[in-house]
PDB file of C-alpha atoms in Angstrom:
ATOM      1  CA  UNK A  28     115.603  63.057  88.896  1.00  0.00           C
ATOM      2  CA  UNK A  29     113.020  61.484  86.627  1.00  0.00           C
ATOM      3  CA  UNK A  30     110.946  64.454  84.679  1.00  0.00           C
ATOM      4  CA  UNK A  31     108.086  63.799  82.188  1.00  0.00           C
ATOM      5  CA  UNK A  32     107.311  67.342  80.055  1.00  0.00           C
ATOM      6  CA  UNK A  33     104.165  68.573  78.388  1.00  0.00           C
ATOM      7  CA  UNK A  34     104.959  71.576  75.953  1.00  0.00           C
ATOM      8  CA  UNK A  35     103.312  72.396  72.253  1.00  0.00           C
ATOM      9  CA  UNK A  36     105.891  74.926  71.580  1.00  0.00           C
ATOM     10  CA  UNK A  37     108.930  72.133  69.791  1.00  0.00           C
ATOM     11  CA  UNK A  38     111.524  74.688  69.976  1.00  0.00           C
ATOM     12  CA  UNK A  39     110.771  75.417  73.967  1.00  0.00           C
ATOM     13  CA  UNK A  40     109.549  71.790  74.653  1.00  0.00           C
ATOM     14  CA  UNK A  41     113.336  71.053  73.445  1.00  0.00           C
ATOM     15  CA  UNK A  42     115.356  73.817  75.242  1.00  0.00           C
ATOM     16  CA  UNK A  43     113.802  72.250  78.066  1.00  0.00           C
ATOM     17  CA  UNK A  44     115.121  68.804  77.651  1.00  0.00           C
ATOM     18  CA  UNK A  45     118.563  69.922  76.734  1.00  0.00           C
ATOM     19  CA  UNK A  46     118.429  72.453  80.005  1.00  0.00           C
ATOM     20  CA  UNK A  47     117.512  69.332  82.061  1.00  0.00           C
ATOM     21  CA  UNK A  48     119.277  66.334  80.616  1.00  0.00           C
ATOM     22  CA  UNK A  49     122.645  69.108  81.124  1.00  0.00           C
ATOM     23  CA  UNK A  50     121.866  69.266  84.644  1.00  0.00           C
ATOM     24  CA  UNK A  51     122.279  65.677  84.732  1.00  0.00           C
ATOM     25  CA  UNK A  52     118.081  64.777  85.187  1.00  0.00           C
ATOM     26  CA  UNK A  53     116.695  62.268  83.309  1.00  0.00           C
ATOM     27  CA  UNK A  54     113.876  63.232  80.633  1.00  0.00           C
ATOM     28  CA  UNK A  55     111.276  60.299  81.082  1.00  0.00           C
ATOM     29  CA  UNK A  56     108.992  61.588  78.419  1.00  0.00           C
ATOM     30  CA  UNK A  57     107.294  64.310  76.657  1.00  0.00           C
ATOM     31  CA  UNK A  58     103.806  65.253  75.395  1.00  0.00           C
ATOM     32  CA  UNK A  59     102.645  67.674  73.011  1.00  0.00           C
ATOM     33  CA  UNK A  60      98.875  67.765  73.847  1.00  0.00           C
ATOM     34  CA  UNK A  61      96.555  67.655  76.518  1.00  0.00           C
ATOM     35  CA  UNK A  62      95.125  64.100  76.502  1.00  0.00           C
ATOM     36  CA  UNK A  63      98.785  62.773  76.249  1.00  0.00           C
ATOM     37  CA  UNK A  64      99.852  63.601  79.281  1.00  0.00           C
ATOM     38  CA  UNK A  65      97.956  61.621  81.889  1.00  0.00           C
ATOM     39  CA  UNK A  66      98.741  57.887  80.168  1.00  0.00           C
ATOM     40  CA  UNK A  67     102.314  59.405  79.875  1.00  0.00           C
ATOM     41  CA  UNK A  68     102.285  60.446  83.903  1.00  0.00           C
ATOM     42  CA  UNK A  69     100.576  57.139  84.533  1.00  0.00           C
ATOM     43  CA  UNK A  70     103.357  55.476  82.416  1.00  0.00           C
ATOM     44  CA  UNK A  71     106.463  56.537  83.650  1.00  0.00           C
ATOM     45  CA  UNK A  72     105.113  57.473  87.948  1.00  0.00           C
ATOM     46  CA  UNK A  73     108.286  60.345  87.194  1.00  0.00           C
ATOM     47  CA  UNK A  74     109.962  62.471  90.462  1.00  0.00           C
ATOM     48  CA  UNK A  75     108.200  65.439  88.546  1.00  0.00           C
ATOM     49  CA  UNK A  76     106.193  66.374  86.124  1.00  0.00           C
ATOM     50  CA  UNK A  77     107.267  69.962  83.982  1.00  0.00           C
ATOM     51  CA  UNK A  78     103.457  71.280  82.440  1.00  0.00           C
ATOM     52  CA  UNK A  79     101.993  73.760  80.056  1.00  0.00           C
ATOM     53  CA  UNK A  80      99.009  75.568  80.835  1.00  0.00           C
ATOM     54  CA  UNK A  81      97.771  75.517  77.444  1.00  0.00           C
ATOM     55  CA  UNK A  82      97.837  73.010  75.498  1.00  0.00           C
ATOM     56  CA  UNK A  83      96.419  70.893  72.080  1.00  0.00           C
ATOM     57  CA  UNK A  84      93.381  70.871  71.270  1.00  0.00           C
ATOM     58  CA  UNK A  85      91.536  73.716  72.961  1.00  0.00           C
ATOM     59  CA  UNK A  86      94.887  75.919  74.209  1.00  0.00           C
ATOM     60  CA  UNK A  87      92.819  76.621  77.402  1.00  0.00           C
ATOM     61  CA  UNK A  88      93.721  74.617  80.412  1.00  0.00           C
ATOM     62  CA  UNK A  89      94.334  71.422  79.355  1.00  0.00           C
ATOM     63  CA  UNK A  90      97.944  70.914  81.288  1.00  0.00           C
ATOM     64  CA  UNK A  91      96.328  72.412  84.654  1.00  0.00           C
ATOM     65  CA  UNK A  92      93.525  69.715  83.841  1.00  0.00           C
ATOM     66  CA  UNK A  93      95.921  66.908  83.255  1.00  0.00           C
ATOM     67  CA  UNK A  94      98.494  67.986  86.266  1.00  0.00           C
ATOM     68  CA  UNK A  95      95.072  67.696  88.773  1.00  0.00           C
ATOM     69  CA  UNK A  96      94.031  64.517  87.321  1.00  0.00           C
ATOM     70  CA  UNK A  97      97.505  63.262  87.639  1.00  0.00           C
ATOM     71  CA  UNK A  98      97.669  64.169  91.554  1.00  0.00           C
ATOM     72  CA  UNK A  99      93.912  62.381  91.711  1.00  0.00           C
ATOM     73  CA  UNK A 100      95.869  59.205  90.243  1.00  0.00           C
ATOM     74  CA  UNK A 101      99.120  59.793  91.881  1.00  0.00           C
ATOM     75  CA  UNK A 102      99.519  61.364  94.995  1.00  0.00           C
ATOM     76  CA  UNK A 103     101.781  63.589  95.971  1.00  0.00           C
ATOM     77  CA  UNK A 104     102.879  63.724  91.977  1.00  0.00           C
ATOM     78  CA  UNK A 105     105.276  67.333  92.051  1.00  0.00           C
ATOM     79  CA  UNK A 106     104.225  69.563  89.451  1.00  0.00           C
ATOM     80  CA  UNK A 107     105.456  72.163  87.944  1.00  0.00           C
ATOM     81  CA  UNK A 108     103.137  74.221  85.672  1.00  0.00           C
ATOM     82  CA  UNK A 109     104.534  76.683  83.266  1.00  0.00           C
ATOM     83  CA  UNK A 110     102.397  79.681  82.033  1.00  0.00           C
ATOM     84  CA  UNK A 111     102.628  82.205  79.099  1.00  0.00           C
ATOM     85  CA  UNK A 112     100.902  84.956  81.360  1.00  0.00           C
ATOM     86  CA  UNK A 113      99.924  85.616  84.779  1.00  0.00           C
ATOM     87  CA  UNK A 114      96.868  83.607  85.673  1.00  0.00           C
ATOM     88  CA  UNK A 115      95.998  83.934  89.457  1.00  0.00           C
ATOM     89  CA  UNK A 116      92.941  81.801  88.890  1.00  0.00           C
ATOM     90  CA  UNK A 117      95.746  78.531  87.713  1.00  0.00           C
ATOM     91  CA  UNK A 118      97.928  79.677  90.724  1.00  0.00           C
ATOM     92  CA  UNK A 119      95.073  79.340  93.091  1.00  0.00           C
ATOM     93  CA  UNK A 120      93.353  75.864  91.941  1.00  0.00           C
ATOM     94  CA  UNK A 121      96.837  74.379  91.963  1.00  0.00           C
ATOM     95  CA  UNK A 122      97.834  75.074  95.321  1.00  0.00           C
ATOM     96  CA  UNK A 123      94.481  74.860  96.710  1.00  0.00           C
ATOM     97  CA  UNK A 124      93.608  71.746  99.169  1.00  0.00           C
ATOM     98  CA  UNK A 125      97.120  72.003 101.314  1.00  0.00           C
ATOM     99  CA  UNK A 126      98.776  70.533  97.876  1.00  0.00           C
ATOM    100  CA  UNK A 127     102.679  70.053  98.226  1.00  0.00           C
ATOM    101  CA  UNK A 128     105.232  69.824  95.390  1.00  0.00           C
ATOM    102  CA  UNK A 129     103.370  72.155  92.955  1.00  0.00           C
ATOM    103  CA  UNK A 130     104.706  75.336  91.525  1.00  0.00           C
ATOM    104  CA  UNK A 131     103.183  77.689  89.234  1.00  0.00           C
ATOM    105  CA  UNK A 132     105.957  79.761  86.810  1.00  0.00           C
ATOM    106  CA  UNK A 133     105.928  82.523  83.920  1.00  0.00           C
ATOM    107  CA  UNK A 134     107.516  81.132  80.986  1.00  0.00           C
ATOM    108  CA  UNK A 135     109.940  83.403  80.792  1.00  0.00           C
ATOM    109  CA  UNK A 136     111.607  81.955  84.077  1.00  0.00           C
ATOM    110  CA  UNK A 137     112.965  79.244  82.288  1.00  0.00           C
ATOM    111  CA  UNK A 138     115.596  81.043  80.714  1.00  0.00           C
ATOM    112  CA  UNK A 139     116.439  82.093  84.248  1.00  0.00           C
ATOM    113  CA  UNK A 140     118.362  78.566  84.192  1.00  0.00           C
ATOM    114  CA  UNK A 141     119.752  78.669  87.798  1.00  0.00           C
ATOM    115  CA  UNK A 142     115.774  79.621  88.958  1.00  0.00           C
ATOM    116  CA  UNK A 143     114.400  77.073  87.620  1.00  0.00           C
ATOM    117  CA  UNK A 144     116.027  74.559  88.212  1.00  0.00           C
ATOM    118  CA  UNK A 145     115.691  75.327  91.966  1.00  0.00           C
ATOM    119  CA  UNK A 146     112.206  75.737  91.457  1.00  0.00           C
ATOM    120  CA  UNK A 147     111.939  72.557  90.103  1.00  0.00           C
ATOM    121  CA  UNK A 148     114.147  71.046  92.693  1.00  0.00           C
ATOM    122  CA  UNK A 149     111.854  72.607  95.207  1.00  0.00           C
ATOM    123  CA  UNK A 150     108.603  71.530  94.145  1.00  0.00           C
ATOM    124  CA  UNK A 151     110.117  67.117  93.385  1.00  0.00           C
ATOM    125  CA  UNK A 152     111.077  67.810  97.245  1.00  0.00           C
ATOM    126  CA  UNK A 153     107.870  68.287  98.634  1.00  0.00           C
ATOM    127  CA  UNK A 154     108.222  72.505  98.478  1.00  0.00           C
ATOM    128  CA  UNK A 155     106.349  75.222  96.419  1.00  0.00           C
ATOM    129  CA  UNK A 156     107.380  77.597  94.105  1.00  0.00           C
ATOM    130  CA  UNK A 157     105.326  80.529  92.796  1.00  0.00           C
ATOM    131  CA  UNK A 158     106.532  83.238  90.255  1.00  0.00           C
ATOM    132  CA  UNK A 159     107.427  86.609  91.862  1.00  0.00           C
ATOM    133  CA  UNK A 160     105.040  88.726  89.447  1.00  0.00           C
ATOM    134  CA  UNK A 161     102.039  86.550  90.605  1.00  0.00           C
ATOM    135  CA  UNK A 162     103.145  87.020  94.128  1.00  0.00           C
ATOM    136  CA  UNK A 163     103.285  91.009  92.599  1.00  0.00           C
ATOM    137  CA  UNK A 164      99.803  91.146  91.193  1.00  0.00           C
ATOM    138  CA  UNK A 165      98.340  89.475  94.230  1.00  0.00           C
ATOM    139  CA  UNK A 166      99.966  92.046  96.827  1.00  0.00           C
ATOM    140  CA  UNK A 167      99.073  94.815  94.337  1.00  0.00           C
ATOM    141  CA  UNK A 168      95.506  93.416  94.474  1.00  0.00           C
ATOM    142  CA  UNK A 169      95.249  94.029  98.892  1.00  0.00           C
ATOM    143  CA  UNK A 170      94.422  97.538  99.339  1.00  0.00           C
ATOM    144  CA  UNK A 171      94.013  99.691 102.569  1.00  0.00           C
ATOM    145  CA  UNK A 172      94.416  96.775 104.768  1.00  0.00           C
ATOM    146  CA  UNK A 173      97.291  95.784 106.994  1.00  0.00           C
ATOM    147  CA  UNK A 174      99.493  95.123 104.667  1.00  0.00           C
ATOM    148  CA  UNK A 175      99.898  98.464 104.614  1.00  0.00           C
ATOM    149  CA  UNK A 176     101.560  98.531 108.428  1.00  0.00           C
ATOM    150  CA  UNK A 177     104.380  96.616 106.696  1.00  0.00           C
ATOM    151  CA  UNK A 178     107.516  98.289 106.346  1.00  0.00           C
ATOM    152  CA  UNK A 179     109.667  98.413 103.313  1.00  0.00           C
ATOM    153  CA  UNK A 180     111.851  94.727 104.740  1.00  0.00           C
ATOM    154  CA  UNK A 181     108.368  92.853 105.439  1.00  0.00           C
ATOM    155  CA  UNK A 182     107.436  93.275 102.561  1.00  0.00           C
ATOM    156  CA  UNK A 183     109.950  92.297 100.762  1.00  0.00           C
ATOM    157  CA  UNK A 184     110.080  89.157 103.192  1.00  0.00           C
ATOM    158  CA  UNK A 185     106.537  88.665 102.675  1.00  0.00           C
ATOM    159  CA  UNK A 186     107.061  88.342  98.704  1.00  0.00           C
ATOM    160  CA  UNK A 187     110.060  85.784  99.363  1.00  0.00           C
ATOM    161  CA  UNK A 188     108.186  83.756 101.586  1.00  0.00           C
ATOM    162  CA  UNK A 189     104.671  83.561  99.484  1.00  0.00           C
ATOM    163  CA  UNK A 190     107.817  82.185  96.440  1.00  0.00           C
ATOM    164  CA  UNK A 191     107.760  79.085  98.598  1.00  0.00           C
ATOM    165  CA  UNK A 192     111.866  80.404  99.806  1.00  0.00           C
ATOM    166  CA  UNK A 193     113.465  78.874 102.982  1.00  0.00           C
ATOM    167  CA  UNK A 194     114.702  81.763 105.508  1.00  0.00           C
ATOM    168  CA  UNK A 195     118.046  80.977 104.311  1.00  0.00           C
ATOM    169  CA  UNK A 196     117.573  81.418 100.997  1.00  0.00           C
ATOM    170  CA  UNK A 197     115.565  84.729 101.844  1.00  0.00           C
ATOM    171  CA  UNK A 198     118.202  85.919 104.106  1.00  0.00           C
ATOM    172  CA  UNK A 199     121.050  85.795 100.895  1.00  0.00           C
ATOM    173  CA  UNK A 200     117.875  87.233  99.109  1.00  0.00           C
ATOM    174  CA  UNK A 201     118.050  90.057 101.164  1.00  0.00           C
ATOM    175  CA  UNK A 202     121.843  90.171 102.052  1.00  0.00           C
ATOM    176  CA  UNK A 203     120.418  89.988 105.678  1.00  0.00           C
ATOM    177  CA  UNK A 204     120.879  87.298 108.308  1.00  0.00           C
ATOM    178  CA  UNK A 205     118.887  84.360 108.940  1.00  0.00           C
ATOM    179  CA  UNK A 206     118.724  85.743 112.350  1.00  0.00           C
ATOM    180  CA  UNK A 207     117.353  89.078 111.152  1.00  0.00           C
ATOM    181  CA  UNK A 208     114.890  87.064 108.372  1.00  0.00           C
ATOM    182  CA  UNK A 209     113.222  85.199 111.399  1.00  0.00           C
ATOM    183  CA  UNK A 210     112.508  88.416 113.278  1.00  0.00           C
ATOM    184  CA  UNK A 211     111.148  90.075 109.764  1.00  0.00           C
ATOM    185  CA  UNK A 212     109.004  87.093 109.454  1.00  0.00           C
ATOM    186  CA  UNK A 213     107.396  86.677 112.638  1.00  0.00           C
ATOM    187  CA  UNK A 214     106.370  90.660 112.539  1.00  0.00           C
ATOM    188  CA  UNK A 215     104.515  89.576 109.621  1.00  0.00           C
ATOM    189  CA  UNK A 216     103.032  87.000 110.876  1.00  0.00           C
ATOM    190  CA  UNK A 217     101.718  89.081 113.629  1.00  0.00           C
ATOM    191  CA  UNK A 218     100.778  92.202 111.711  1.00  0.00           C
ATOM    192  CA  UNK A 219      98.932  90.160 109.210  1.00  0.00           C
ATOM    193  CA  UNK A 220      96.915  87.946 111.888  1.00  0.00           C
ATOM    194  CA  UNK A 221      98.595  84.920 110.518  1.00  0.00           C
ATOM    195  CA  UNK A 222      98.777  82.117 112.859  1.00  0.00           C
ATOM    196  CA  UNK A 223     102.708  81.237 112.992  1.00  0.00           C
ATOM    197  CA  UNK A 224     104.003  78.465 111.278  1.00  0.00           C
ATOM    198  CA  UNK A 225     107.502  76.054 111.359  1.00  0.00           C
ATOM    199  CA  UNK A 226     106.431  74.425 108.544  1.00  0.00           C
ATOM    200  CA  UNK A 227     107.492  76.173 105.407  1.00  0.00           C
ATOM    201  CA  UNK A 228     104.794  74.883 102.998  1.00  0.00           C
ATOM    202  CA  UNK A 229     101.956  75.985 105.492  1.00  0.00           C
ATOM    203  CA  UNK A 230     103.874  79.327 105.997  1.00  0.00           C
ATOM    204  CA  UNK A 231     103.339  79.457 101.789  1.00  0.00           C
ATOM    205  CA  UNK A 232      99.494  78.315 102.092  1.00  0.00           C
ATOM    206  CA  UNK A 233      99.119  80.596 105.216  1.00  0.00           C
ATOM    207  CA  UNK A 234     100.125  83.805 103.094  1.00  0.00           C
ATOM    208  CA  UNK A 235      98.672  82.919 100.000  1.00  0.00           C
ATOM    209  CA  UNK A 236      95.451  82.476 101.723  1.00  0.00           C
ATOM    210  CA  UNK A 237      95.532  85.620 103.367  1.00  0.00           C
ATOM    211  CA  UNK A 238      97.024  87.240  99.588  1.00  0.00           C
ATOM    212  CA  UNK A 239      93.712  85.587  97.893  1.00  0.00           C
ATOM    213  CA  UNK A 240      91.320  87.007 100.624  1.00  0.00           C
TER     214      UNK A 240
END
C-alpha cells in the first residue's frame, strides 16, 4: 500500500513512517504544511492518504481542507485524518456526502499499532473508521430519546458499528457470535427507526446520521 503523510510534529510525522514502512507499506511522501499536501496527493495518486488536522501556517484546519480538496481532485482518495482532540464538527464534514474510505482518529490511536493499522487498512478498502471517544461524545450528546430503550449489548453494538466494524469483527469485540451480533444489530436498527442496511458503510452513515440528529 502506497501512503502519502501530512504531519508538523517531526518526531510523530517519523514514528509514523517507521510504523508503516515495518508493516511492509510503502511511504510515497510526506508534508509538513497545509499547502503541501494537495500537489503532493496530486503527485503521487497514493492508496491512502494519512492527515493532520492542524497544520502550518494557521494550525486550524488546513489537513481537513487539503484531504476535501484532494477527494474534489481525486475521487474516492481514502483518507485518514488524525486529530489532537475530539472535534465532532471534522468528524461530520468528512464523512458527510455518503463519502467512503475516510476515517477520522485521536492521535493517541496511533500508538495503538495493531488499531491503526486496521483502521487504515479499512478506510484504503473503501470502509470507515471513526475513533471510539467521538462515537462516546456523540452518544453522550442523545438524551431522553430512544436510545435510551437500548439495553446494555445494543449499545455496545451500536458504538462498534458507528467505528465503521464488520459484524465479525464486533462479534470477537464482544466475545459473542456473529449469529448473536446480527440479532443485536437489527434490534437497533428497529428501536432507533433506522432503515436496515447490508451495506456496512451505509449502516456507518445510517447511525451517524441518526448520532448527529
Amino acid at each position: 500500500m502506497r501512503v502519502v503523510i501530512a504531519e508538523d510534529n517531526a518526531l510523530l510525522r517519523e514514528g509514523i513512517v517507521l510504523l508503516l514502512t515495518s508493516a511492509g507499506h510503502e511511504v510515497a511522501g510526506v508534508a509538513a504544511t497545509g499547502p503541501e499536501i494537495l500537489p503532493l496527493l496530486l503527485e503521487h495518486r497514493p492508496d491512502v492518504a494519512v492527515l493532520d488536522v492542524r497544520l502550518p501556517p494557521g494550525f486550524r484546519d488546513e489537513g481537513l481542507r487539503a484531504a476535501l480538496a484532494a477527494r474534489a481532485e481525486l475521487p474516492g482518495l481514502p483518507v485518514l485524518v488524525l486529530s489532537q482532540y475530539v472535534e465532532e464538527t471534522y468528524a461530520a464534514e468528512l464523512l458527510g456526502g455518503g463519502a467512503r474510505g475516510v476515517g477520522y482518529l485521536l492521535k493517541d490511536r496511533v500508538g495503538r499499532v495493531d488499531e491503526f493499522l486496521d483502521a487504515l487498512d479499512r478506510v484504503a478498502a473503501g470502509g470507515t473508521a471513526l475513533d471510539p471517544e467521538v462515537v462516546t461524545e456523540l452518544m453522550a450528546r442523545r438524551r431522553d430519546d430512544p436510545l435510551d430503550s437500548l439495553t446494555p449489548r445494543e449499545r455496545e453494538c451500536l458504538e462498534l458499528m458507528a467505528q465503521g466494524l464488520d459484524n465479525a469483527t464486533i462479534a470477537r469485540s464482544m466475545t459473542v457470535t456473529e449469529r448473536a451480533v446480527h440479532k443485536h444489530v437489527g434490534n437497533v436498527f428497529a428501536k432507533l427507526d433506522l432503515p436496515p442496511s447490508d451495506s456496512g458503510h451505509r449502516r456507518v452513515l445510517a447511525v451517524l446520521a441518526y448520532l448527529n440528529a
